[in-house]
mmCIF file with all atom_site columns, C-alpha atoms in Angstrom:
data_model
loop_
_atom_site.group_PDB
_atom_site.id
_atom_site.type_symbol
_atom_site.label_atom_id
_atom_site.label_alt_id
_atom_site.label_comp_id
_atom_site.label_asym_id
_atom_site.label_entity_id
_atom_site.label_seq_id
_atom_site.pdbx_PDB_ins_code
_atom_site.Cartn_x
_atom_site.Cartn_y
_atom_site.Cartn_z
_atom_site.occupancy
_atom_site.B_iso_or_equiv
_atom_site.pdbx_formal_charge
_atom_site.auth_seq_id
_atom_site.auth_comp_id
_atom_site.auth_asym_id
_atom_site.auth_atom_id
_atom_site.pdbx_PDB_model_num
ATOM 1   C CA . UNK F 1 1   ? 0.000   0.000   0.000   1.00 0.00 ? 1   UNK F CA 1
ATOM 2   C CA . UNK F 1 2   ? 2.848   2.355   0.781   1.00 0.00 ? 2   UNK F CA 1
ATOM 3   C CA . UNK F 1 3   ? 4.159   1.737   -2.742  1.00 0.00 ? 3   UNK F CA 1
ATOM 4   C CA . UNK F 1 4   ? 0.818   2.199   -4.524  1.00 0.00 ? 4   UNK F CA 1
ATOM 5   C CA . UNK F 1 5   ? -0.291  5.302   -2.640  1.00 0.00 ? 5   UNK F CA 1
ATOM 6   C CA . UNK F 1 6   ? 2.303   7.701   -4.155  1.00 0.00 ? 6   UNK F CA 1
ATOM 7   C CA . UNK F 1 7   ? 1.525   6.294   -7.619  1.00 0.00 ? 7   UNK F CA 1
ATOM 8   C CA . UNK F 1 8   ? -2.189  6.841   -7.167  1.00 0.00 ? 8   UNK F CA 1
ATOM 9   C CA . UNK F 1 9   ? -1.681  10.367  -5.836  1.00 0.00 ? 9   UNK F CA 1
ATOM 10  C CA . UNK F 1 10  ? 0.629   11.206  -8.712  1.00 0.00 ? 10  UNK F CA 1
ATOM 11  C CA . UNK F 1 11  ? -1.809  9.952   -11.300 1.00 0.00 ? 11  UNK F CA 1
ATOM 12  C CA . UNK F 1 12  ? -4.667  11.842  -9.707  1.00 0.00 ? 12  UNK F CA 1
ATOM 13  C CA . UNK F 1 13  ? -2.653  15.059  -9.719  1.00 0.00 ? 13  UNK F CA 1
ATOM 14  C CA . UNK F 1 14  ? -1.833  14.477  -13.365 1.00 0.00 ? 14  UNK F CA 1
ATOM 15  C CA . UNK F 1 15  ? -5.454  13.984  -14.358 1.00 0.00 ? 15  UNK F CA 1
ATOM 16  C CA . UNK F 1 16  ? -6.723  16.883  -12.277 1.00 0.00 ? 16  UNK F CA 1
ATOM 17  C CA . UNK F 1 17  ? -4.215  19.094  -14.028 1.00 0.00 ? 17  UNK F CA 1
ATOM 18  C CA . UNK F 1 18  ? -5.531  17.775  -17.357 1.00 0.00 ? 18  UNK F CA 1
ATOM 19  C CA . UNK F 1 19  ? -9.140  18.138  -16.314 1.00 0.00 ? 19  UNK F CA 1
ATOM 20  C CA . UNK F 1 20  ? -10.084 20.000  -19.490 1.00 0.00 ? 20  UNK F CA 1
ATOM 21  C CA . UNK F 1 21  ? -9.025  16.992  -21.565 1.00 0.00 ? 21  UNK F CA 1
ATOM 22  C CA . UNK F 1 22  ? -11.166 14.714  -19.419 1.00 0.00 ? 22  UNK F CA 1
ATOM 23  C CA . UNK F 1 23  ? -14.170 17.003  -19.637 1.00 0.00 ? 23  UNK F CA 1
ATOM 24  C CA . UNK F 1 24  ? -13.882 17.003  -23.427 1.00 0.00 ? 24  UNK F CA 1
ATOM 25  C CA . UNK F 1 25  ? -14.632 13.247  -23.603 1.00 0.00 ? 25  UNK F CA 1
ATOM 26  C CA . UNK F 1 26  ? -17.729 11.156  -22.956 1.00 0.00 ? 26  UNK F CA 1
ATOM 27  C CA . UNK F 1 27  ? -17.356 8.424   -20.339 1.00 0.00 ? 27  UNK F CA 1
ATOM 28  C CA . UNK F 1 28  ? -17.708 5.106   -22.096 1.00 0.00 ? 28  UNK F CA 1
ATOM 29  C CA . UNK F 1 29  ? -16.392 1.590   -22.643 1.00 0.00 ? 29  UNK F CA 1
ATOM 30  C CA . UNK F 1 30  ? -12.716 2.601   -22.578 1.00 0.00 ? 30  UNK F CA 1
ATOM 31  C CA . UNK F 1 31  ? -13.073 3.881   -19.009 1.00 0.00 ? 31  UNK F CA 1
ATOM 32  C CA . UNK F 1 32  ? -14.872 0.663   -18.016 1.00 0.00 ? 32  UNK F CA 1
ATOM 33  C CA . UNK F 1 33  ? -12.248 -1.537  -19.677 1.00 0.00 ? 33  UNK F CA 1
ATOM 34  C CA . UNK F 1 34  ? -9.452  0.493   -18.135 1.00 0.00 ? 34  UNK F CA 1
ATOM 35  C CA . UNK F 1 35  ? -11.020 0.149   -14.696 1.00 0.00 ? 35  UNK F CA 1
ATOM 36  C CA . UNK F 1 36  ? -11.276 -3.639  -15.054 1.00 0.00 ? 36  UNK F CA 1
ATOM 37  C CA . UNK F 1 37  ? -7.708  -4.035  -16.253 1.00 0.00 ? 37  UNK F CA 1
ATOM 38  C CA . UNK F 1 38  ? -6.412  -1.530  -13.748 1.00 0.00 ? 38  UNK F CA 1
ATOM 39  C CA . UNK F 1 39  ? -8.282  -3.241  -10.928 1.00 0.00 ? 39  UNK F CA 1
ATOM 40  C CA . UNK F 1 40  ? -6.727  -6.625  -11.761 1.00 0.00 ? 40  UNK F CA 1
ATOM 41  C CA . UNK F 1 41  ? -3.244  -5.186  -12.171 1.00 0.00 ? 41  UNK F CA 1
ATOM 42  C CA . UNK F 1 42  ? -3.548  -3.000  -9.087  1.00 0.00 ? 42  UNK F CA 1
ATOM 43  C CA . UNK F 1 43  ? -4.938  -5.817  -6.954  1.00 0.00 ? 43  UNK F CA 1
ATOM 44  C CA . UNK F 1 44  ? -2.120  -8.119  -8.040  1.00 0.00 ? 44  UNK F CA 1
ATOM 45  C CA . UNK F 1 45  ? 0.494   -5.438  -7.426  1.00 0.00 ? 45  UNK F CA 1
ATOM 46  C CA . UNK F 1 46  ? -1.020  -4.630  -4.043  1.00 0.00 ? 46  UNK F CA 1
ATOM 47  C CA . UNK F 1 47  ? -0.933  -8.278  -2.979  1.00 0.00 ? 47  UNK F CA 1
ATOM 48  C CA . UNK F 1 48  ? 2.649   -8.734  -4.162  1.00 0.00 ? 48  UNK F CA 1
ATOM 49  C CA . UNK F 1 49  ? 3.747   -5.554  -2.429  1.00 0.00 ? 49  UNK F CA 1
ATOM 50  C CA . UNK F 1 50  ? 2.241   -6.635  0.892   1.00 0.00 ? 50  UNK F CA 1
ATOM 51  C CA . UNK F 1 51  ? 3.806   -10.092 0.577   1.00 0.00 ? 51  UNK F CA 1
ATOM 52  C CA . UNK F 1 52  ? 7.213   -8.504  0.004   1.00 0.00 ? 52  UNK F CA 1
ATOM 53  C CA . UNK F 1 53  ? 7.013   -6.532  3.253   1.00 0.00 ? 53  UNK F CA 1
ATOM 54  C CA . UNK F 1 54  ? 7.601   -9.562  5.457   1.00 0.00 ? 54  UNK F CA 1
ATOM 55  C CA . UNK F 1 55  ? 5.134   -12.043 6.844   1.00 0.00 ? 55  UNK F CA 1
ATOM 56  C CA . UNK F 1 56  ? 1.775   -10.348 6.451   1.00 0.00 ? 56  UNK F CA 1
ATOM 57  C CA . UNK F 1 57  ? -1.414  -11.640 7.912   1.00 0.00 ? 57  UNK F CA 1
ATOM 58  C CA . UNK F 1 58  ? -4.328  -12.716 5.763   1.00 0.00 ? 58  UNK F CA 1
ATOM 59  C CA . UNK F 1 59  ? -6.090  -9.443  6.649   1.00 0.00 ? 59  UNK F CA 1
ATOM 60  C CA . UNK F 1 60  ? -3.116  -7.342  5.571   1.00 0.00 ? 60  UNK F CA 1
ATOM 61  C CA . UNK F 1 61  ? -2.814  -9.321  2.348   1.00 0.00 ? 61  UNK F CA 1
ATOM 62  C CA . UNK F 1 62  ? -6.539  -8.847  1.624   1.00 0.00 ? 62  UNK F CA 1
ATOM 63  C CA . UNK F 1 63  ? -6.276  -5.138  2.392   1.00 0.00 ? 63  UNK F CA 1
ATOM 64  C CA . UNK F 1 64  ? -3.366  -4.840  -0.013  1.00 0.00 ? 64  UNK F CA 1
ATOM 65  C CA . UNK F 1 65  ? -5.258  -6.588  -2.779  1.00 0.00 ? 65  UNK F CA 1
ATOM 66  C CA . UNK F 1 66  ? -8.404  -4.503  -2.216  1.00 0.00 ? 66  UNK F CA 1
ATOM 67  C CA . UNK F 1 67  ? -6.538  -1.224  -1.905  1.00 0.00 ? 67  UNK F CA 1
ATOM 68  C CA . UNK F 1 68  ? -4.353  -1.951  -4.910  1.00 0.00 ? 68  UNK F CA 1
ATOM 69  C CA . UNK F 1 69  ? -7.373  -3.015  -6.916  1.00 0.00 ? 69  UNK F CA 1
ATOM 70  C CA . UNK F 1 70  ? -9.244  0.156   -6.052  1.00 0.00 ? 70  UNK F CA 1
ATOM 71  C CA . UNK F 1 71  ? -6.289  2.374   -6.903  1.00 0.00 ? 71  UNK F CA 1
ATOM 72  C CA . UNK F 1 72  ? -5.619  0.431   -10.096 1.00 0.00 ? 72  UNK F CA 1
ATOM 73  C CA . UNK F 1 73  ? -9.265  0.609   -11.133 1.00 0.00 ? 73  UNK F CA 1
ATOM 74  C CA . UNK F 1 74  ? -9.317  4.363   -10.621 1.00 0.00 ? 74  UNK F CA 1
ATOM 75  C CA . UNK F 1 75  ? -6.096  4.899   -12.530 1.00 0.00 ? 75  UNK F CA 1
ATOM 76  C CA . UNK F 1 76  ? -7.163  2.497   -15.283 1.00 0.00 ? 76  UNK F CA 1
ATOM 77  C CA . UNK F 1 77  ? -10.536 4.190   -15.677 1.00 0.00 ? 77  UNK F CA 1
ATOM 78  C CA . UNK F 1 78  ? -8.923  7.596   -15.948 1.00 0.00 ? 78  UNK F CA 1
ATOM 79  C CA . UNK F 1 79  ? -6.311  6.362   -18.410 1.00 0.00 ? 79  UNK F CA 1
ATOM 80  C CA . UNK F 1 80  ? -8.871  4.529   -20.545 1.00 0.00 ? 80  UNK F CA 1
ATOM 81  C CA . UNK F 1 81  ? -11.123 7.542   -20.571 1.00 0.00 ? 81  UNK F CA 1
ATOM 82  C CA . UNK F 1 82  ? -8.331  9.955   -21.479 1.00 0.00 ? 82  UNK F CA 1
ATOM 83  C CA . UNK F 1 83  ? -6.874  7.688   -24.177 1.00 0.00 ? 83  UNK F CA 1
ATOM 84  C CA . UNK F 1 84  ? -9.798  6.371   -26.169 1.00 0.00 ? 84  UNK F CA 1
ATOM 85  C CA . UNK F 1 85  ? -13.232 7.430   -24.933 1.00 0.00 ? 85  UNK F CA 1
ATOM 86  C CA . UNK F 1 86  ? -14.893 9.507   -27.704 1.00 0.00 ? 86  UNK F CA 1
ATOM 87  C CA . UNK F 1 87  ? -14.486 13.236  -27.587 1.00 0.00 ? 87  UNK F CA 1
ATOM 88  C CA . UNK F 1 88  ? -17.548 15.380  -26.931 1.00 0.00 ? 88  UNK F CA 1
ATOM 89  C CA . UNK F 1 89  ? -18.522 17.080  -30.128 1.00 0.00 ? 89  UNK F CA 1
ATOM 90  C CA . UNK F 1 90  ? -18.668 20.814  -29.910 1.00 0.00 ? 90  UNK F CA 1
ATOM 91  C CA . UNK F 1 91  ? -22.202 22.131  -30.346 1.00 0.00 ? 91  UNK F CA 1
ATOM 92  C CA . UNK F 1 92  ? -22.820 23.615  -33.764 1.00 0.00 ? 92  UNK F CA 1
ATOM 93  C CA . UNK F 1 93  ? -22.370 27.353  -33.855 1.00 0.00 ? 93  UNK F CA 1
ATOM 94  C CA . UNK F 1 94  ? -25.509 29.343  -33.366 1.00 0.00 ? 94  UNK F CA 1
ATOM 95  C CA . UNK F 1 95  ? -26.883 30.521  -36.690 1.00 0.00 ? 95  UNK F CA 1
ATOM 96  C CA . UNK F 1 96  ? -26.041 34.098  -37.411 1.00 0.00 ? 96  UNK F CA 1
ATOM 97  C CA . UNK F 1 97  ? -28.918 36.438  -36.828 1.00 0.00 ? 97  UNK F CA 1
ATOM 98  C CA . UNK F 1 98  ? -30.520 37.235  -40.138 1.00 0.00 ? 98  UNK F CA 1
ATOM 99  C CA . UNK F 1 99  ? -30.210 40.854  -41.088 1.00 0.00 ? 99  UNK F CA 1
ATOM 100 C CA . UNK F 1 100 ? -33.567 42.559  -41.171 1.00 0.00 ? 100 UNK F CA 1
ATOM 101 C CA . UNK F 1 101 ? -34.811 43.020  -44.701 1.00 0.00 ? 101 UNK F CA 1
ATOM 102 C CA . UNK F 1 102 ? -34.292 46.503  -46.051 1.00 0.00 ? 102 UNK F CA 1
ATOM 103 C CA . UNK F 1 103 ? -37.365 48.693  -45.995 1.00 0.00 ? 103 UNK F CA 1
ATOM 104 C CA . UNK F 1 104 ? -39.215 48.718  -49.281 1.00 0.00 ? 104 UNK F CA 1
ATOM 105 C CA . UNK F 1 105 ? -38.350 51.683  -51.457 1.00 0.00 ? 105 UNK F CA 1
ATOM 106 C CA . UNK F 1 106 ? -40.931 54.441  -51.407 1.00 0.00 ? 106 UNK F CA 1
ATOM 107 C CA . UNK F 1 107 ? -43.491 54.158  -54.164 1.00 0.00 ? 107 UNK F CA 1
ATOM 108 C CA . UNK F 1 108 ? -42.991 56.474  -57.091 1.00 0.00 ? 108 UNK F CA 1
ATOM 109 C CA . UNK F 1 109 ? -45.853 58.367  -58.674 1.00 0.00 ? 109 UNK F CA 1
ATOM 110 C CA . UNK F 1 110 ? -47.168 57.018  -61.949 1.00 0.00 ? 110 UNK F CA 1
ATOM 111 C CA . UNK F 1 111 ? -47.810 60.619  -62.968 1.00 0.00 ? 111 UNK F CA 1
ATOM 112 C CA . UNK F 1 112 ? -47.280 63.980  -61.271 1.00 0.00 ? 112 UNK F CA 1
ATOM 113 C CA . UNK F 1 113 ? -49.318 67.015  -62.313 1.00 0.00 ? 113 UNK F CA 1
ATOM 114 C CA . UNK F 1 114 ? -47.999 70.418  -61.273 1.00 0.00 ? 114 UNK F CA 1
ATOM 115 C CA . UNK F 1 115 ? -49.859 73.629  -60.534 1.00 0.00 ? 115 UNK F CA 1
ATOM 116 C CA . UNK F 1 116 ? -49.615 75.164  -64.029 1.00 0.00 ? 116 UNK F CA 1
ATOM 117 C CA . UNK F 1 117 ? -51.556 72.168  -65.345 1.00 0.00 ? 117 UNK F CA 1
ATOM 118 C CA . UNK F 1 118 ? -54.641 73.436  -63.467 1.00 0.00 ? 118 UNK F CA 1
ATOM 119 C CA . UNK F 1 119 ? -56.449 76.724  -63.883 1.00 0.00 ? 119 UNK F CA 1
ATOM 120 C CA . UNK F 1 120 ? -55.043 79.213  -61.379 1.00 0.00 ? 120 UNK F CA 1
ATOM 121 C CA . UNK F 1 121 ? -56.487 78.744  -57.891 1.00 0.00 ? 121 UNK F CA 1
ATOM 122 C CA . UNK F 1 122 ? -58.998 76.241  -59.291 1.00 0.00 ? 122 UNK F CA 1
ATOM 123 C CA . UNK F 1 123 ? -59.415 72.502  -59.639 1.00 0.00 ? 123 UNK F CA 1
ATOM 124 C CA . UNK F 1 124 ? -59.998 72.517  -63.395 1.00 0.00 ? 124 UNK F CA 1
ATOM 125 C CA . UNK F 1 125 ? -57.537 70.469  -65.462 1.00 0.00 ? 125 UNK F CA 1
ATOM 126 C CA . UNK F 1 126 ? -55.913 72.242  -68.408 1.00 0.00 ? 126 UNK F CA 1
ATOM 127 C CA . UNK F 1 127 ? -55.319 70.313  -71.655 1.00 0.00 ? 127 UNK F CA 1
ATOM 128 C CA . UNK F 1 128 ? -51.669 69.716  -70.733 1.00 0.00 ? 128 UNK F CA 1
ATOM 129 C CA . UNK F 1 129 ? -52.774 68.290  -67.405 1.00 0.00 ? 129 UNK F CA 1
ATOM 130 C CA . UNK F 1 130 ? -55.213 65.955  -69.132 1.00 0.00 ? 130 UNK F CA 1
ATOM 131 C CA . UNK F 1 131 ? -52.381 64.606  -71.289 1.00 0.00 ? 131 UNK F CA 1
ATOM 132 C CA . UNK F 1 132 ? -50.504 63.622  -68.142 1.00 0.00 ? 132 UNK F CA 1
ATOM 133 C CA . UNK F 1 133 ? -53.554 61.929  -66.673 1.00 0.00 ? 133 UNK F CA 1
ATOM 134 C CA . UNK F 1 134 ? -54.058 60.074  -69.969 1.00 0.00 ? 134 UNK F CA 1
ATOM 135 C CA . UNK F 1 135 ? -50.671 58.402  -69.319 1.00 0.00 ? 135 UNK F CA 1
ATOM 136 C CA . UNK F 1 136 ? -51.951 57.110  -65.963 1.00 0.00 ? 136 UNK F CA 1
ATOM 137 C CA . UNK F 1 137 ? -55.134 55.902  -67.687 1.00 0.00 ? 137 UNK F CA 1
ATOM 138 C CA . UNK F 1 138 ? -53.006 53.941  -70.168 1.00 0.00 ? 138 UNK F CA 1
ATOM 139 C CA . UNK F 1 139 ? -51.025 52.309  -67.349 1.00 0.00 ? 139 UNK F CA 1
ATOM 140 C CA . UNK F 1 140 ? -54.243 51.305  -65.551 1.00 0.00 ? 140 UNK F CA 1
ATOM 141 C CA . UNK F 1 141 ? -55.743 49.870  -68.727 1.00 0.00 ? 141 UNK F CA 1
ATOM 142 C CA . UNK F 1 142 ? -52.587 47.774  -69.169 1.00 0.00 ? 142 UNK F CA 1
ATOM 143 C CA . UNK F 1 143 ? -52.794 46.604  -65.540 1.00 0.00 ? 143 UNK F CA 1
ATOM 144 C CA . UNK F 1 144 ? -56.446 45.815  -64.741 1.00 0.00 ? 144 UNK F CA 1
ATOM 145 C CA . UNK F 1 145 ? -55.690 44.914  -61.098 1.00 0.00 ? 145 UNK F CA 1
ATOM 146 C CA . UNK F 1 146 ? -53.905 48.180  -60.387 1.00 0.00 ? 146 UNK F CA 1
ATOM 147 C CA . UNK F 1 147 ? -55.494 50.623  -57.937 1.00 0.00 ? 147 UNK F CA 1
ATOM 148 C CA . UNK F 1 148 ? -54.249 54.173  -57.476 1.00 0.00 ? 148 UNK F CA 1
ATOM 149 C CA . UNK F 1 149 ? -54.593 57.127  -55.158 1.00 0.00 ? 149 UNK F CA 1
ATOM 150 C CA . UNK F 1 150 ? -54.823 60.690  -56.454 1.00 0.00 ? 150 UNK F CA 1
ATOM 151 C CA . UNK F 1 151 ? -52.994 62.759  -53.815 1.00 0.00 ? 151 UNK F CA 1
ATOM 152 C CA . UNK F 1 152 ? -53.316 66.545  -53.842 1.00 0.00 ? 152 UNK F CA 1
ATOM 153 C CA . UNK F 1 153 ? -50.701 68.976  -52.457 1.00 0.00 ? 153 UNK F CA 1
ATOM 154 C CA . UNK F 1 154 ? -50.286 72.750  -52.299 1.00 0.00 ? 154 UNK F CA 1
ATOM 155 C CA . UNK F 1 155 ? -47.593 75.287  -51.505 1.00 0.00 ? 155 UNK F CA 1
ATOM 156 C CA . UNK F 1 156 ? -47.475 77.199  -48.214 1.00 0.00 ? 156 UNK F CA 1
ATOM 157 C CA . UNK F 1 157 ? -49.252 80.360  -49.338 1.00 0.00 ? 157 UNK F CA 1
ATOM 158 C CA . UNK F 1 158 ? -52.732 80.704  -47.824 1.00 0.00 ? 158 UNK F CA 1
ATOM 159 C CA . UNK F 1 159 ? -54.386 79.234  -44.769 1.00 0.00 ? 159 UNK F CA 1
ATOM 160 C CA . UNK F 1 160 ? -54.213 75.617  -43.799 1.00 0.00 ? 160 UNK F CA 1
ATOM 161 C CA . UNK F 1 161 ? -57.952 75.153  -44.271 1.00 0.00 ? 161 UNK F CA 1
ATOM 162 C CA . UNK F 1 162 ? -57.994 76.753  -47.730 1.00 0.00 ? 162 UNK F CA 1
ATOM 163 C CA . UNK F 1 163 ? -55.019 74.722  -48.966 1.00 0.00 ? 163 UNK F CA 1
ATOM 164 C CA . UNK F 1 164 ? -56.528 71.531  -47.593 1.00 0.00 ? 164 UNK F CA 1
ATOM 165 C CA . UNK F 1 165 ? -59.748 72.067  -49.526 1.00 0.00 ? 165 UNK F CA 1
ATOM 166 C CA . UNK F 1 166 ? -57.879 73.040  -52.712 1.00 0.00 ? 166 UNK F CA 1
ATOM 167 C CA . UNK F 1 167 ? -55.703 69.909  -52.551 1.00 0.00 ? 167 UNK F CA 1
ATOM 168 C CA . UNK F 1 168 ? -58.790 67.727  -52.129 1.00 0.00 ? 168 UNK F CA 1
ATOM 169 C CA . UNK F 1 169 ? -60.633 69.374  -55.009 1.00 0.00 ? 169 UNK F CA 1
ATOM 170 C CA . UNK F 1 170 ? -57.715 68.928  -57.381 1.00 0.00 ? 170 UNK F CA 1
ATOM 171 C CA . UNK F 1 171 ? -57.285 65.259  -56.404 1.00 0.00 ? 171 UNK F CA 1
ATOM 172 C CA . UNK F 1 172 ? -60.992 64.670  -57.079 1.00 0.00 ? 172 UNK F CA 1
ATOM 173 C CA . UNK F 1 173 ? -60.731 66.497  -60.425 1.00 0.00 ? 173 UNK F CA 1
ATOM 174 C CA . UNK F 1 174 ? -58.034 64.051  -61.496 1.00 0.00 ? 174 UNK F CA 1
ATOM 175 C CA . UNK F 1 175 ? -60.143 61.089  -60.375 1.00 0.00 ? 175 UNK F CA 1
ATOM 176 C CA . UNK F 1 176 ? -63.210 62.395  -62.228 1.00 0.00 ? 176 UNK F CA 1
ATOM 177 C CA . UNK F 1 177 ? -61.230 62.794  -65.439 1.00 0.00 ? 177 UNK F CA 1
ATOM 178 C CA . UNK F 1 178 ? -59.864 59.245  -65.163 1.00 0.00 ? 178 UNK F CA 1
ATOM 179 C CA . UNK F 1 179 ? -63.382 57.913  -64.635 1.00 0.00 ? 179 UNK F CA 1
ATOM 180 C CA . UNK F 1 180 ? -64.518 59.837  -67.721 1.00 0.00 ? 180 UNK F CA 1
ATOM 181 C CA . UNK F 1 181 ? -61.804 57.971  -69.637 1.00 0.00 ? 181 UNK F CA 1
ATOM 182 C CA . UNK F 1 182 ? -63.205 54.590  -68.647 1.00 0.00 ? 182 UNK F CA 1
ATOM 183 C CA . UNK F 1 183 ? -61.415 53.746  -65.374 1.00 0.00 ? 183 UNK F CA 1
ATOM 184 C CA . UNK F 1 184 ? -63.730 52.285  -62.733 1.00 0.00 ? 184 UNK F CA 1
ATOM 185 C CA . UNK F 1 185 ? -64.126 54.714  -59.831 1.00 0.00 ? 185 UNK F CA 1
ATOM 186 C CA . UNK F 1 186 ? -63.568 51.883  -57.333 1.00 0.00 ? 186 UNK F CA 1
ATOM 187 C CA . UNK F 1 187 ? -59.958 51.690  -58.485 1.00 0.00 ? 187 UNK F CA 1
ATOM 188 C CA . UNK F 1 188 ? -59.217 55.314  -57.593 1.00 0.00 ? 188 UNK F CA 1
ATOM 189 C CA . UNK F 1 189 ? -59.092 56.854  -54.125 1.00 0.00 ? 189 UNK F CA 1
ATOM 190 C CA . UNK F 1 190 ? -58.408 60.514  -53.384 1.00 0.00 ? 190 UNK F CA 1
ATOM 191 C CA . UNK F 1 191 ? -56.734 62.344  -50.531 1.00 0.00 ? 191 UNK F CA 1
ATOM 192 C CA . UNK F 1 192 ? -55.672 65.929  -49.942 1.00 0.00 ? 192 UNK F CA 1
ATOM 193 C CA . UNK F 1 193 ? -52.579 66.805  -47.896 1.00 0.00 ? 193 UNK F CA 1
ATOM 194 C CA . UNK F 1 194 ? -52.764 70.578  -48.240 1.00 0.00 ? 194 UNK F CA 1
ATOM 195 C CA . UNK F 1 195 ? -49.330 72.050  -47.569 1.00 0.00 ? 195 UNK F CA 1
ATOM 196 C CA . UNK F 1 196 ? -48.155 69.367  -45.151 1.00 0.00 ? 196 UNK F CA 1
ATOM 197 C CA . UNK F 1 197 ? -45.890 67.418  -47.547 1.00 0.00 ? 197 UNK F CA 1
ATOM 198 C CA . UNK F 1 198 ? -43.687 69.809  -49.517 1.00 0.00 ? 198 UNK F CA 1
ATOM 199 C CA . UNK F 1 199 ? -41.016 68.351  -51.773 1.00 0.00 ? 199 UNK F CA 1
ATOM 200 C CA . UNK F 1 200 ? -39.204 71.655  -52.360 1.00 0.00 ? 200 UNK F CA 1
ATOM 201 C CA . UNK F 1 201 ? -38.442 74.929  -50.571 1.00 0.00 ? 201 UNK F CA 1
ATOM 202 C CA . UNK F 1 202 ? -41.558 77.081  -50.232 1.00 0.00 ? 202 UNK F CA 1
ATOM 203 C CA . UNK F 1 203 ? -39.362 80.183  -49.895 1.00 0.00 ? 203 UNK F CA 1
ATOM 204 C CA . UNK F 1 204 ? -38.754 80.314  -53.657 1.00 0.00 ? 204 UNK F CA 1
ATOM 205 C CA . UNK F 1 205 ? -41.197 80.577  -56.550 1.00 0.00 ? 205 UNK F CA 1
ATOM 206 C CA . UNK F 1 206 ? -39.651 77.511  -58.140 1.00 0.00 ? 206 UNK F CA 1
ATOM 207 C CA . UNK F 1 207 ? -40.014 75.493  -54.949 1.00 0.00 ? 207 UNK F CA 1
ATOM 208 C CA . UNK F 1 208 ? -43.641 76.528  -54.502 1.00 0.00 ? 208 UNK F CA 1
ATOM 209 C CA . UNK F 1 209 ? -44.377 75.478  -58.084 1.00 0.00 ? 209 UNK F CA 1
ATOM 210 C CA . UNK F 1 210 ? -42.942 72.026  -57.315 1.00 0.00 ? 210 UNK F CA 1
ATOM 211 C CA . UNK F 1 211 ? -45.100 71.720  -54.222 1.00 0.00 ? 211 UNK F CA 1
ATOM 212 C CA . UNK F 1 212 ? -48.367 72.548  -56.067 1.00 0.00 ? 212 UNK F CA 1
ATOM 213 C CA . UNK F 1 213 ? -49.056 69.113  -57.487 1.00 0.00 ? 213 UNK F CA 1
ATOM 214 C CA . UNK F 1 214 ? -51.284 66.063  -57.739 1.00 0.00 ? 214 UNK F CA 1
ATOM 215 C CA . UNK F 1 215 ? -49.503 62.687  -57.655 1.00 0.00 ? 215 UNK F CA 1
ATOM 216 C CA . UNK F 1 216 ? -51.160 59.533  -58.987 1.00 0.00 ? 216 UNK F CA 1
ATOM 217 C CA . UNK F 1 217 ? -49.685 56.851  -56.743 1.00 0.00 ? 217 UNK F CA 1
ATOM 218 C CA . UNK F 1 218 ? -49.931 53.055  -57.171 1.00 0.00 ? 218 UNK F CA 1
ATOM 219 C CA . UNK F 1 219 ? -51.513 51.137  -54.299 1.00 0.00 ? 219 UNK F CA 1
#
């Protein structure tokens, strides 16, 4: 026993120091086989060692065999496990988080009619304005499932209430003309935004002209 104890302690220190390697393996048949072999070898060595110490009693001889077998089984199990038990497979990497899809691009108007294409301060389409609306009519005839919204806008001159009403009247004028050209009214909605959605600087005449518009938007 005095001979086996330092060996067992040394092996245990070795395997504790290599604990990561042990943790990376699954306990299996190699550890069991190593324990069986180690137990037999250790028990034999323990018995021989006790016999070599003098004239041991049967109890001392049995203790040597049992102690040597236990130490040998432990060492054999650790060795078998470290040498040939299968390694634990690393878990598959977590799938990368999918990037959120980009926002859809803003819809573009099918046609935009500007202020000069209406009579001044009125909702009556001029001939040039009707030509632009005819292009939207052609697109809708080519796409029978297409629905649109006629959206009216104004510049910043005038009161909010007046500009709101003017934008609505002009949007409805565009819808009425499209209906007169054969487009079903159920395919056309109207909305007026007044001066709330400028696309240019209202401080210049050019910017205000850009902002006075009706856009025919796909839906």
